[in-house]
mmCIF file of C-alpha atoms and ligand atoms in Angstrom:
data_model
loop_
_atom_site.group_PDB
_atom_site.id
_atom_site.type_symbol
_atom_site.label_atom_id
_atom_site.label_comp_id
_atom_site.label_asym_id
_atom_site.label_seq_id
_atom_site.Cartn_x
_atom_site.Cartn_y
_atom_site.Cartn_z
ATOM 1 C CA MET A 1 57.334 -151.135 2.020
ATOM 2 C CA LYS A 2 54.305 -149.756 3.711
ATOM 3 C CA ARG A 3 52.890 -152.721 5.617
ATOM 4 C CA ILE A 4 55.240 -154.487 7.992
ATOM 5 C CA LEU A 5 55.028 -157.234 10.589
ATOM 6 C CA VAL A 6 57.202 -156.382 13.584
ATOM 7 C CA THR A 7 57.721 -159.344 15.916
ATOM 8 C CA GLY A 8 58.730 -158.770 19.532
ATOM 9 C CA GLY A 9 57.457 -155.194 19.318
ATOM 10 C CA ALA A 10 56.568 -155.045 23.020
ATOM 11 C CA GLY A 11 60.173 -155.702 24.080
ATOM 12 C CA PHE A 12 62.930 -153.173 24.568
ATOM 13 C CA ILE A 13 64.240 -152.564 21.042
ATOM 14 C CA GLY A 14 61.046 -153.653 19.256
ATOM 15 C CA ALA A 15 58.938 -151.102 21.158
ATOM 16 C CA ASN A 16 61.461 -148.347 20.471
ATOM 17 C CA PHE A 17 61.336 -149.314 16.785
ATOM 18 C CA VAL A 18 57.508 -149.289 16.673
ATOM 19 C CA ARG A 19 57.506 -145.862 18.307
ATOM 20 C CA LEU A 20 60.052 -144.560 15.797
ATOM 21 C CA VAL A 21 58.048 -145.856 12.837
ATOM 22 C CA LEU A 22 54.747 -144.425 14.080
ATOM 23 C CA ASP A 23 56.330 -141.079 15.005
ATOM 24 C CA GLU A 24 58.538 -140.571 11.964
ATOM 25 C CA HIS A 25 57.101 -142.738 9.172
ATOM 26 C CA PRO A 26 53.335 -142.648 9.744
ATOM 27 C CA ASP A 27 52.598 -143.815 6.195
ATOM 28 C CA THR A 28 53.681 -147.276 7.377
ATOM 29 C CA PHE A 29 51.259 -149.821 8.845
ATOM 30 C CA VAL A 30 52.712 -151.891 11.710
ATOM 31 C CA LEU A 31 51.335 -155.244 12.767
ATOM 32 C CA ASN A 32 52.994 -156.031 16.091
ATOM 33 C CA LEU A 33 53.128 -159.699 17.121
ATOM 34 C CA ASP A 34 54.458 -160.420 20.592
ATOM 35 C CA VAL A 35 53.748 -163.303 22.952
ATOM 36 C CA LEU A 36 54.496 -161.084 25.989
ATOM 37 C CA THR A 37 57.099 -163.102 27.850
ATOM 38 C CA TYR A 38 58.529 -161.615 31.068
ATOM 39 C CA ALA A 39 60.404 -159.165 28.764
ATOM 40 C CA GLY A 40 57.386 -158.068 26.728
ATOM 41 C CA ASN A 41 55.394 -155.242 28.222
ATOM 42 C CA LEU A 42 52.452 -153.349 26.759
ATOM 43 C CA GLU A 43 53.408 -150.390 28.946
ATOM 44 C CA ASN A 44 56.299 -149.933 26.484
ATOM 45 C CA LEU A 45 53.682 -149.045 23.866
ATOM 46 C CA LYS A 46 51.560 -146.740 26.010
ATOM 47 C CA GLY A 47 49.966 -144.086 23.829
ATOM 48 C CA TYR A 48 50.712 -146.092 20.675
ATOM 49 C CA THR A 49 48.219 -148.945 20.803
ATOM 50 C CA ASP A 50 44.938 -147.216 20.073
ATOM 51 C CA ASN A 51 45.991 -146.365 16.551
ATOM 52 C CA PRO A 52 44.748 -147.385 13.089
ATOM 53 C CA ILE A 53 48.314 -147.806 11.777
ATOM 54 C CA HIS A 54 49.420 -150.062 14.644
ATOM 55 C CA VAL A 55 47.667 -153.323 15.455
ATOM 56 C CA PHE A 56 48.974 -155.352 18.394
ATOM 57 C CA VAL A 57 48.384 -159.112 18.509
ATOM 58 C CA LYS A 58 49.428 -161.288 21.436
ATOM 59 C CA GLY A 59 50.831 -164.438 19.874
ATOM 60 C CA ASP A 60 53.817 -166.683 19.297
ATOM 61 C CA ILE A 61 56.111 -166.537 16.257
ATOM 62 C CA CYS A 62 56.225 -170.360 16.443
ATOM 63 C CA ASP A 63 52.480 -170.500 15.655
ATOM 64 C CA ALA A 64 52.614 -170.906 11.858
ATOM 65 C CA ASP A 65 48.850 -170.781 11.274
ATOM 66 C CA LEU A 66 48.474 -167.592 13.265
ATOM 67 C CA VAL A 67 51.368 -165.864 11.487
ATOM 68 C CA ALA A 68 50.228 -166.944 8.009
ATOM 69 C CA ASN A 69 46.673 -165.766 8.640
ATOM 70 C CA LEU A 70 47.829 -162.427 10.024
ATOM 71 C CA ILE A 71 50.029 -161.820 7.002
ATOM 72 C CA ASP A 72 47.095 -162.438 4.660
ATOM 73 C CA GLU A 73 44.614 -160.481 6.733
ATOM 74 C CA HIS A 74 46.846 -157.405 7.022
ATOM 75 C CA LYS A 75 48.455 -157.650 3.551
ATOM 76 C CA ILE A 76 51.925 -157.662 5.060
ATOM 77 C CA GLU A 77 54.860 -156.945 2.719
ATOM 78 C CA ALA A 78 57.863 -157.416 5.024
ATOM 79 C CA ILE A 79 58.849 -158.907 8.383
ATOM 80 C CA VAL A 80 61.226 -157.322 10.901
ATOM 81 C CA ASN A 81 62.062 -160.050 13.388
ATOM 82 C CA PHE A 82 62.971 -158.779 16.842
ATOM 83 C CA ALA A 83 61.205 -161.547 18.798
ATOM 84 C CA ALA A 84 63.729 -163.489 20.818
ATOM 85 C CA GLU A 85 64.919 -164.656 24.153
ATOM 86 C CA SER A 86 67.660 -162.094 24.569
ATOM 87 C CA HIS A 87 69.529 -162.512 27.847
ATOM 88 C CA VAL A 88 72.850 -164.385 27.982
ATOM 89 C CA ASP A 89 72.586 -165.168 31.718
ATOM 90 C CA ARG A 90 69.169 -166.785 31.266
ATOM 91 C CA SER A 91 70.489 -168.832 28.328
ATOM 92 C CA LEU A 92 73.134 -170.260 30.647
ATOM 93 C CA VAL A 93 70.395 -171.459 33.002
ATOM 94 C CA GLU A 94 67.681 -172.563 30.575
ATOM 95 C CA PRO A 95 68.872 -172.777 26.928
ATOM 96 C CA GLY A 96 65.882 -174.732 25.578
ATOM 97 C CA VAL A 97 63.533 -171.798 25.134
ATOM 98 C CA PHE A 98 66.285 -169.957 23.203
ATOM 99 C CA ILE A 99 66.228 -172.729 20.603
ATOM 100 C CA GLU A 100 62.421 -172.689 20.493
ATOM 101 C CA THR A 101 61.997 -168.972 19.876
ATOM 102 C CA ASN A 102 65.273 -167.859 18.341
ATOM 103 C CA VAL A 103 65.829 -170.817 16.018
ATOM 104 C CA LYS A 104 62.493 -172.585 15.482
ATOM 105 C CA GLY A 105 60.502 -169.356 15.659
ATOM 106 C CA THR A 106 62.733 -167.753 13.023
ATOM 107 C CA LEU A 107 62.429 -170.864 10.848
ATOM 108 C CA THR A 108 58.633 -170.645 11.092
ATOM 109 C CA LEU A 109 58.708 -167.017 9.954
ATOM 110 C CA LEU A 110 61.137 -167.781 7.122
ATOM 111 C CA LYS A 111 58.938 -170.518 5.667
ATOM 112 C CA ILE A 112 55.941 -168.205 5.707
ATOM 113 C CA ALA A 113 57.891 -165.267 4.247
ATOM 114 C CA LEU A 114 58.944 -167.500 1.346
ATOM 115 C CA ASP A 115 55.515 -169.001 0.859
ATOM 116 C CA LYS A 116 53.815 -165.583 0.859
ATOM 117 C CA LYS A 117 56.535 -164.096 -1.393
ATOM 118 C CA LEU A 118 57.186 -161.229 1.010
ATOM 119 C CA GLU A 119 59.348 -158.410 -0.290
ATOM 120 C CA ARG A 120 61.815 -158.530 2.602
ATOM 121 C CA PHE A 121 62.762 -160.475 5.733
ATOM 122 C CA LEU A 122 64.895 -158.458 8.132
ATOM 123 C CA GLN A 123 66.540 -160.486 10.873
ATOM 124 C CA VAL A 124 67.612 -158.412 13.883
ATOM 125 C CA SER A 125 70.762 -160.107 15.080
ATOM 126 C CA THR A 126 73.664 -159.365 17.349
ATOM 127 C CA ASP A 127 77.435 -158.882 17.258
ATOM 128 C CA GLU A 128 77.614 -161.726 19.808
ATOM 129 C CA VAL A 129 77.392 -164.219 16.904
ATOM 130 C CA TYR A 130 81.033 -163.340 16.121
ATOM 131 C CA GLY A 131 82.285 -164.507 19.516
ATOM 132 C CA SER A 132 84.836 -162.572 21.539
ATOM 133 C CA LEU A 133 87.685 -160.222 20.579
ATOM 134 C CA GLY A 134 91.080 -159.790 22.201
ATOM 135 C CA ALA A 135 92.485 -156.362 22.973
ATOM 136 C CA ASP A 136 92.553 -155.259 19.294
ATOM 137 C CA GLY A 137 90.438 -155.381 16.172
ATOM 138 C CA PHE A 138 86.777 -155.071 15.255
ATOM 139 C CA PHE A 139 84.016 -157.369 14.019
ATOM 140 C CA THR A 140 83.274 -156.811 10.329
ATOM 141 C CA GLU A 141 80.487 -158.429 8.306
ATOM 142 C CA THR A 142 82.977 -161.057 7.074
ATOM 143 C CA THR A 143 84.232 -162.075 10.529
ATOM 144 C CA PRO A 144 83.472 -165.821 10.879
ATOM 145 C CA LEU A 145 80.609 -166.701 13.206
ATOM 146 C CA SER A 146 81.945 -168.177 16.440
ATOM 147 C CA PRO A 147 79.256 -167.873 19.119
ATOM 148 C CA ASN A 148 80.116 -168.759 22.706
ATOM 149 C CA SER A 149 76.882 -168.685 24.750
ATOM 150 C CA PRO A 150 73.641 -170.591 24.157
ATOM 151 C CA TYR A 151 72.053 -167.199 23.382
ATOM 152 C CA SER A 152 74.610 -166.267 20.727
ATOM 153 C CA ALA A 153 74.615 -169.826 19.359
ATOM 154 C CA SER A 154 70.849 -169.617 18.872
ATOM 155 C CA LYS A 155 71.143 -166.223 17.158
ATOM 156 C CA ALA A 156 73.968 -167.484 14.894
ATOM 157 C CA SER A 157 71.820 -170.503 13.969
ATOM 158 C CA ALA A 158 68.972 -168.186 13.043
ATOM 159 C CA ASP A 159 71.306 -165.996 10.946
ATOM 160 C CA MET A 160 72.518 -169.059 9.070
ATOM 161 C CA LEU A 161 68.971 -170.204 8.387
ATOM 162 C CA VAL A 162 68.051 -166.757 7.075
ATOM 163 C CA ALA A 163 71.042 -166.734 4.703
ATOM 164 C CA ALA A 164 70.297 -170.336 3.664
ATOM 165 C CA PHE A 165 66.746 -169.349 2.673
ATOM 166 C CA GLY A 166 68.236 -166.558 0.589
ATOM 167 C CA HIS A 167 70.830 -168.809 -1.008
ATOM 168 C CA SER A 168 68.556 -171.780 -1.652
ATOM 169 C CA TRP A 169 65.288 -170.157 -2.611
ATOM 170 C CA GLY A 170 66.050 -166.495 -3.220
ATOM 171 C CA LEU A 171 64.307 -165.152 -0.110
ATOM 172 C CA PRO A 172 65.042 -161.397 -0.093
ATOM 173 C CA TYR A 173 66.610 -160.917 3.318
ATOM 174 C CA ASN A 174 68.828 -158.644 5.371
ATOM 175 C CA ILE A 175 70.583 -159.348 8.634
ATOM 176 C CA THR A 176 71.632 -156.599 11.037
ATOM 177 C CA ARG A 177 74.187 -157.338 13.750
ATOM 178 C CA CYS A 178 74.193 -154.727 16.452
ATOM 179 C CA SER A 179 76.288 -154.189 19.540
ATOM 180 C CA ASN A 180 74.887 -153.711 23.069
ATOM 181 C CA ASN A 181 71.905 -151.364 23.213
ATOM 182 C CA TYR A 182 70.806 -149.148 26.093
ATOM 183 C CA GLY A 183 68.023 -146.606 26.554
ATOM 184 C CA PRO A 184 64.354 -146.314 27.574
ATOM 185 C CA PHE A 185 62.268 -149.439 28.254
ATOM 186 C CA GLN A 186 65.179 -151.845 28.773
ATOM 187 C CA PHE A 187 64.310 -154.587 31.230
ATOM 188 C CA PRO A 188 66.526 -154.326 34.326
ATOM 189 C CA GLU A 189 68.121 -157.748 33.957
ATOM 190 C CA LYS A 190 70.555 -156.210 31.440
ATOM 191 C CA MET A 191 73.564 -154.443 32.848
ATOM 192 C CA ILE A 192 72.778 -150.734 32.475
ATOM 193 C CA PRO A 193 69.168 -150.669 33.773
ATOM 194 C CA LEU A 194 70.010 -153.210 36.479
ATOM 195 C CA MET A 195 72.792 -150.959 37.763
ATOM 196 C CA ILE A 196 70.597 -147.838 37.573
ATOM 197 C CA ASN A 197 67.827 -149.592 39.489
ATOM 198 C CA ASN A 198 70.180 -150.934 42.152
ATOM 199 C CA ALA A 199 71.924 -147.586 42.583
ATOM 200 C CA LEU A 200 68.582 -145.806 42.956
ATOM 201 C CA ASN A 201 67.732 -148.261 45.733
ATOM 202 C CA ASP A 202 71.201 -148.138 47.368
ATOM 203 C CA LYS A 203 71.694 -151.815 46.584
ATOM 204 C CA ALA A 204 75.048 -153.392 45.714
ATOM 205 C CA LEU A 205 76.035 -153.229 42.023
ATOM 206 C CA PRO A 206 77.109 -156.768 41.017
ATOM 207 C CA ILE A 207 80.121 -156.596 38.681
ATOM 208 C CA TYR A 208 81.011 -159.942 37.148
ATOM 209 C CA GLY A 209 84.678 -160.862 37.594
ATOM 210 C CA ASP A 210 87.210 -158.039 37.248
ATOM 211 C CA GLY A 211 84.743 -155.693 35.489
ATOM 212 C CA LEU A 212 87.185 -155.117 32.619
ATOM 213 C CA TYR A 213 84.948 -156.743 30.021
ATOM 214 C CA VAL A 214 84.332 -154.373 27.121
ATOM 215 C CA ARG A 215 81.053 -153.707 25.332
ATOM 216 C CA ASP A 216 80.452 -151.291 22.432
ATOM 217 C CA TRP A 217 77.351 -149.381 23.551
ATOM 218 C CA LEU A 218 74.725 -147.976 21.171
ATOM 219 C CA TYR A 219 71.731 -145.843 22.133
ATOM 220 C CA VAL A 220 68.593 -147.770 21.170
ATOM 221 C CA TYR A 221 67.121 -144.986 19.018
ATOM 222 C CA ASP A 222 70.232 -145.105 16.847
ATOM 223 C CA HIS A 223 69.899 -148.857 16.426
ATOM 224 C CA CYS A 224 66.298 -148.333 15.309
ATOM 225 C CA THR A 225 67.191 -145.726 12.687
ATOM 226 C CA ALA A 226 69.804 -148.117 11.284
ATOM 227 C CA ILE A 227 67.198 -150.889 11.023
ATOM 228 C CA TRP A 228 64.842 -148.494 9.260
ATOM 229 C CA ASN A 229 67.562 -147.566 6.760
ATOM 230 C CA VAL A 230 68.328 -151.221 6.089
ATOM 231 C CA LEU A 231 64.645 -152.068 5.667
ATOM 232 C CA THR A 232 63.991 -149.247 3.249
ATOM 233 C CA GLN A 233 67.288 -148.881 1.372
ATOM 234 C CA ALA A 234 69.394 -152.033 1.479
ATOM 235 C CA ARG A 235 69.812 -154.502 -1.359
ATOM 236 C CA ALA A 236 68.446 -157.950 -0.622
ATOM 237 C CA GLY A 237 70.994 -160.467 0.635
ATOM 238 C CA THR A 238 73.159 -157.972 2.513
ATOM 239 C CA ILE A 239 74.341 -157.992 6.118
ATOM 240 C CA TYR A 240 75.125 -154.882 8.149
ATOM 241 C CA ASN A 241 76.996 -154.443 11.404
ATOM 242 C CA ILE A 242 75.699 -151.622 13.588
ATOM 243 C CA GLY A 243 77.614 -150.135 16.495
ATOM 244 C CA GLY A 244 78.284 -146.917 18.292
ATOM 245 C CA ASN A 245 82.083 -146.917 18.426
ATOM 246 C CA ASN A 246 81.664 -146.532 22.184
ATOM 247 C CA GLU A 247 83.843 -149.134 23.812
ATOM 248 C CA LYS A 248 83.672 -149.046 27.592
ATOM 249 C CA THR A 249 84.593 -151.452 30.343
ATOM 250 C CA ASN A 250 81.737 -152.427 32.618
ATOM 251 C CA LEU A 251 83.471 -150.664 35.510
ATOM 252 C CA GLU A 252 83.667 -147.424 33.504
ATOM 253 C CA VAL A 253 79.927 -147.585 32.782
ATOM 254 C CA VAL A 254 79.003 -148.320 36.373
ATOM 255 C CA ARG A 255 81.206 -145.509 37.701
ATOM 256 C CA LEU A 256 79.488 -143.086 35.312
ATOM 257 C CA ILE A 257 76.059 -144.176 36.543
ATOM 258 C CA LEU A 258 77.077 -143.818 40.204
ATOM 259 C CA ASP A 259 78.555 -140.409 39.543
ATOM 260 C CA ARG A 260 75.439 -139.193 37.741
ATOM 261 C CA LEU A 261 73.204 -140.454 40.578
ATOM 262 C CA ASN A 262 75.471 -139.095 43.319
ATOM 263 C CA LYS A 263 75.974 -142.530 44.779
ATOM 264 C CA PRO A 264 79.209 -143.863 46.319
ATOM 265 C CA GLU A 265 81.569 -146.260 44.527
ATOM 266 C CA SER A 266 81.430 -148.414 47.663
ATOM 267 C CA LEU A 267 78.192 -149.823 46.175
ATOM 268 C CA ILE A 268 80.286 -151.731 43.588
ATOM 269 C CA ARG A 269 80.562 -155.424 44.454
ATOM 270 C CA HIS A 270 82.687 -157.864 42.434
ATOM 271 C CA VAL A 271 80.772 -161.137 42.181
ATOM 272 C CA LYS A 272 81.379 -164.539 40.612
ATOM 273 C CA ASP A 273 82.003 -164.270 36.875
ATOM 274 C CA ARG A 274 79.629 -165.396 34.140
ATOM 275 C CA PRO A 275 80.730 -168.769 32.726
ATOM 276 C CA GLY A 276 82.451 -168.355 29.337
ATOM 277 C CA HIS A 277 82.125 -164.553 29.580
ATOM 278 C CA ASP A 278 83.068 -162.888 26.245
ATOM 279 C CA ARG A 279 85.915 -160.447 26.930
ATOM 280 C CA ARG A 280 85.378 -157.765 24.323
ATOM 281 C CA TYR A 281 82.951 -156.781 21.581
ATOM 282 C CA ALA A 282 83.694 -153.965 19.128
ATOM 283 C CA ILE A 283 81.917 -153.307 15.866
ATOM 284 C CA ASP A 284 83.111 -151.863 12.588
ATOM 285 C CA SER A 285 80.007 -150.011 11.297
ATOM 286 C CA SER A 286 81.636 -148.435 8.269
ATOM 287 C CA LYS A 287 79.520 -150.425 5.782
ATOM 288 C CA VAL A 288 76.129 -149.181 7.026
ATOM 289 C CA MET A 289 77.520 -145.650 7.333
ATOM 290 C CA ARG A 290 79.009 -145.658 3.843
ATOM 291 C CA GLU A 291 76.247 -147.486 1.962
ATOM 292 C CA LEU A 292 73.117 -146.305 3.788
ATOM 293 C CA GLY A 293 74.188 -142.946 5.181
ATOM 294 C CA TRP A 294 73.538 -144.009 8.769
ATOM 295 C CA LYS A 295 75.217 -142.447 11.751
ATOM 296 C CA PRO A 296 74.442 -142.359 15.472
ATOM 297 C CA THR A 297 72.788 -139.195 16.792
ATOM 298 C CA VAL A 298 74.197 -139.220 20.319
ATOM 299 C CA THR A 299 77.519 -139.842 22.044
ATOM 300 C CA PHE A 300 77.655 -142.361 24.877
ATOM 301 C CA GLU A 301 77.766 -139.572 27.464
ATOM 302 C CA GLU A 302 74.610 -137.957 25.979
ATOM 303 C CA GLY A 303 72.865 -141.306 25.631
ATOM 304 C CA ILE A 304 73.586 -142.451 29.167
ATOM 305 C CA ASN A 305 72.356 -139.116 30.544
ATOM 306 C CA LYS A 306 69.138 -139.406 28.527
ATOM 307 C CA THR A 307 68.743 -142.985 29.751
ATOM 308 C CA ILE A 308 69.249 -142.141 33.421
ATOM 309 C CA ASP A 309 66.843 -139.201 33.072
ATOM 310 C CA TRP A 310 64.298 -141.546 31.518
ATOM 311 C CA TYR A 311 64.543 -144.063 34.386
ATOM 312 C CA LEU A 312 64.298 -141.233 36.933
ATOM 313 C CA ALA A 313 61.179 -139.895 35.198
ATOM 314 C CA ASN A 314 59.594 -143.346 34.826
ATOM 315 C CA THR A 315 59.789 -144.863 38.288
ATOM 316 C CA ASP A 316 56.259 -146.271 37.865
ATOM 317 C CA TRP A 317 57.379 -148.274 34.826
ATOM 318 C CA LEU A 318 60.446 -149.479 36.731
ATOM 319 C CA ASN A 319 58.463 -150.377 39.845
ATOM 320 C CA HIS A 320 55.965 -152.369 37.776
ATOM 321 C CA VAL A 321 58.606 -154.397 35.950
ATOM 322 C CA VAL A 322 60.670 -155.156 39.051
ATOM 323 C CA SER A 323 57.737 -156.431 41.038
ATOM 324 C CA GLY A 324 56.630 -160.056 41.027
ATOM 325 C CA GLN A 325 58.665 -162.410 38.845
ATOM 326 C CA TYR A 326 61.660 -160.087 38.768
ATOM 327 C CA GLN A 327 62.236 -160.443 42.508
ATOM 328 C CA GLN A 328 62.432 -164.213 42.141
ATOM 329 C CA TYR A 329 64.767 -163.905 39.132
ATOM 330 C CA TYR A 330 67.072 -161.560 41.039
ATOM 331 C CA GLU A 331 67.134 -163.839 44.056
ATOM 332 C CA ASP A 332 67.974 -166.904 41.917
ATOM 333 C CA MET A 333 70.620 -165.145 39.811
ATOM 334 C CA TYR A 334 72.547 -163.212 42.421
ATOM 335 C CA SER A 335 72.206 -165.021 45.768
ATOM 336 C CA GLY A 336 75.377 -166.933 46.579
ATOM 337 C CA ARG A 337 77.394 -165.113 43.904
HETATM 338 P P1 LIG B 1 63.716 -158.181 24.777
HETATM 339 O O1 LIG B 1 63.994 -159.436 25.522
HETATM 340 O O2 LIG B 1 63.576 -156.905 25.507
HETATM 341 O O3 LIG B 1 62.384 -158.360 23.909
HETATM 342 C C1 LIG B 1 62.081 -159.520 23.213
HETATM 343 C C2 LIG B 1 60.592 -159.473 22.875
HETATM 344 O O4 LIG B 1 60.281 -160.663 22.123
HETATM 345 C C3 LIG B 1 59.679 -159.473 24.105
HETATM 346 O O5 LIG B 1 58.691 -158.488 23.948
HETATM 347 C C4 LIG B 1 59.084 -160.862 24.111
HETATM 348 O O6 LIG B 1 57.788 -160.924 24.683
HETATM 349 C C5 LIG B 1 59.059 -161.200 22.634
HETATM 350 N N1 LIG B 1 59.056 -162.649 22.375
HETATM 351 C C6 LIG B 1 59.851 -163.589 22.957
HETATM 352 N N2 LIG B 1 59.539 -164.795 22.505
HETATM 353 C C7 LIG B 1 58.535 -164.629 21.585
HETATM 354 C C8 LIG B 1 57.790 -165.505 20.763
HETATM 355 N N3 LIG B 1 58.028 -166.824 20.786
HETATM 356 N N4 LIG B 1 56.846 -164.999 19.954
HETATM 357 C C9 LIG B 1 56.586 -163.662 19.937
HETATM 358 N N5 LIG B 1 57.252 -162.783 20.711
HETATM 359 C C10 LIG B 1 58.223 -163.257 21.523
HETATM 360 O O7 LIG B 1 64.873 -158.108 23.692
HETATM 361 P P2 LIG B 1 65.556 -156.843 23.022
HETATM 362 O O8 LIG B 1 66.716 -156.437 23.835
HETATM 363 O O9 LIG B 1 64.519 -155.853 22.665
HETATM 364 O O10 LIG B 1 66.132 -157.513 21.687
HETATM 365 C C11 LIG B 1 65.358 -157.546 20.496
HETATM 366 C C12 LIG B 1 66.152 -158.225 19.413
HETATM 367 O O11 LIG B 1 67.382 -157.532 19.199
HETATM 368 C C13 LIG B 1 66.545 -159.661 19.759
HETATM 369 O O12 LIG B 1 66.409 -160.445 18.604
HETATM 370 C C14 LIG B 1 67.999 -159.559 20.186
HETATM 371 O O13 LIG B 1 68.693 -160.762 19.906
HETATM 372 C C15 LIG B 1 68.483 -158.419 19.314
HETATM 373 N N6 LIG B 1 69.593 -157.630 19.855
HETATM 374 C C16 LIG B 1 69.544 -157.111 21.122
HETATM 375 C C17 LIG B 1 70.593 -156.328 21.584
HETATM 376 C C18 LIG B 1 70.554 -155.708 22.970
HETATM 377 O O14 LIG B 1 71.528 -155.073 23.381
HETATM 378 N N7 LIG B 1 69.457 -155.789 23.705
HETATM 379 C C19 LIG B 1 71.689 -156.072 20.772
HETATM 380 C C20 LIG B 1 71.715 -156.617 19.473
HETATM 381 C C21 LIG B 1 70.655 -157.384 19.034
HETATM 382 P P1 LIG B 2 74.412 -157.695 29.492
HETATM 383 O O1 LIG B 2 73.692 -156.397 29.654
HETATM 384 O O2 LIG B 2 73.814 -158.934 30.070
HETATM 385 O O3 LIG B 2 74.691 -157.862 27.932
HETATM 386 P P2 LIG B 2 75.602 -158.966 27.143
HETATM 387 O O4 LIG B 2 75.990 -160.038 28.064
HETATM 388 O O5 LIG B 2 74.650 -159.433 26.092
HETATM 389 O O6 LIG B 2 76.757 -158.201 26.604
HETATM 390 O O7 LIG B 2 75.864 -157.542 30.110
HETATM 391 C C1 LIG B 2 76.742 -156.509 29.678
HETATM 392 C C2 LIG B 2 78.058 -156.696 30.393
HETATM 393 O O8 LIG B 2 77.864 -156.464 31.792
HETATM 394 C C3 LIG B 2 78.613 -158.112 30.285
HETATM 395 O O9 LIG B 2 80.052 -158.038 30.224
HETATM 396 C C4 LIG B 2 78.208 -158.760 31.597
HETATM 397 C C5 LIG B 2 78.239 -157.610 32.578
HETATM 398 N N1 LIG B 2 77.288 -157.690 33.709
HETATM 399 C C6 LIG B 2 77.752 -157.526 35.026
HETATM 400 O O10 LIG B 2 78.971 -157.329 35.274
HETATM 401 N N2 LIG B 2 76.844 -157.594 36.045
HETATM 402 C C7 LIG B 2 75.514 -157.826 35.832
HETATM 403 O O11 LIG B 2 74.729 -157.899 36.818
HETATM 404 C C8 LIG B 2 75.048 -157.982 34.481
HETATM 405 C C9 LIG B 2 73.601 -158.236 34.191
HETATM 406 C C10 LIG B 2 75.975 -157.893 33.452
#
């Protein structure tokens, strides 16, 4: 597949994926469709936009006419769908837009992919569709879907629609379900960049509840290489879990960040918990490793160091994204907690 439509390619993971494709697979043409919500940022693509193999279009995945025309115009062969509302906390405040983009937007893309007989539809999903684990065990590809937040419910709905298009009409699809990502260009509403930003500014680090919630962290570059392998090697109709085998409690992660930045642990502040907070996520990635030869390139310790270095070297990027709307978001989310 040489001509792909990447949706949400100005967001955190999408932009990292576009960069990977242009850097490492320059025989691929990328059409990047992103509506540029608060999370979409053309600065994430700096140095990559003025390029004959990467065309950026500002637009909505729910706009069927626009998407269909773009696919014809650019002779697109496959779609990689990153576009989404992606933050659990926001979904607990305003779930409607999660249904619009994550469910209806995906449905719009699916209909067009079928109509245009595209070679592949790759849905970028999340381990959160499986719900929450207790102290033991891992999510596998056959774990039943049991989403708990409006965000994960919208992603599970989209996954089911994708599989239904495959089952009913033979749409050649893949679904990837990845654990928590971290790395360059992540918007500082998510835990790791929020904590780095607060620590850099000597602000309190808000830990929800007891801080013993566990996430299985994966460096974003490694997620992107897995998606590339699935896109280029996987059989149609297959689902792959992707994870780093890096389970950490939130407190462990925050302590590492403080240590690396030479900041005191007294900055940690336990605040009111997230409603319905999933206790633990952990991914069994053996299928993608065995079948597609994928493996992560960095350990968590290496990845977090690279990430902190990136935020230290890119204070302009950080200052731009935390100005304006972000201040209001932060005020609304954390005051009174
Ligand atoms: P993000 O919020 O940083 O980026 C989402 C991008 O989608 C933004 O650029 C935004 O402008 C764009 N977008 C939103 N609505 C759109 C619409 N209607 N039309 C076109 N573009 C639209 O999210 P992210 O963290 O990069 O996540 C990307 C994908 O990966 C999502 O589908 C998410 O569910 C999935 N995922 C994320 C993680 C994680 O840890 N961040 C883990 C597993 C899976
Ligand atoms: P987040 O980055 O929002 O990802 P997700 O909820 O999709 O896993 O949160 C990661 C973990 O960090 C999760 O257990 C919630 C917790 N968290 C905090 O304790 N404080 C915060 O300010 C944020 C944003 C998250």
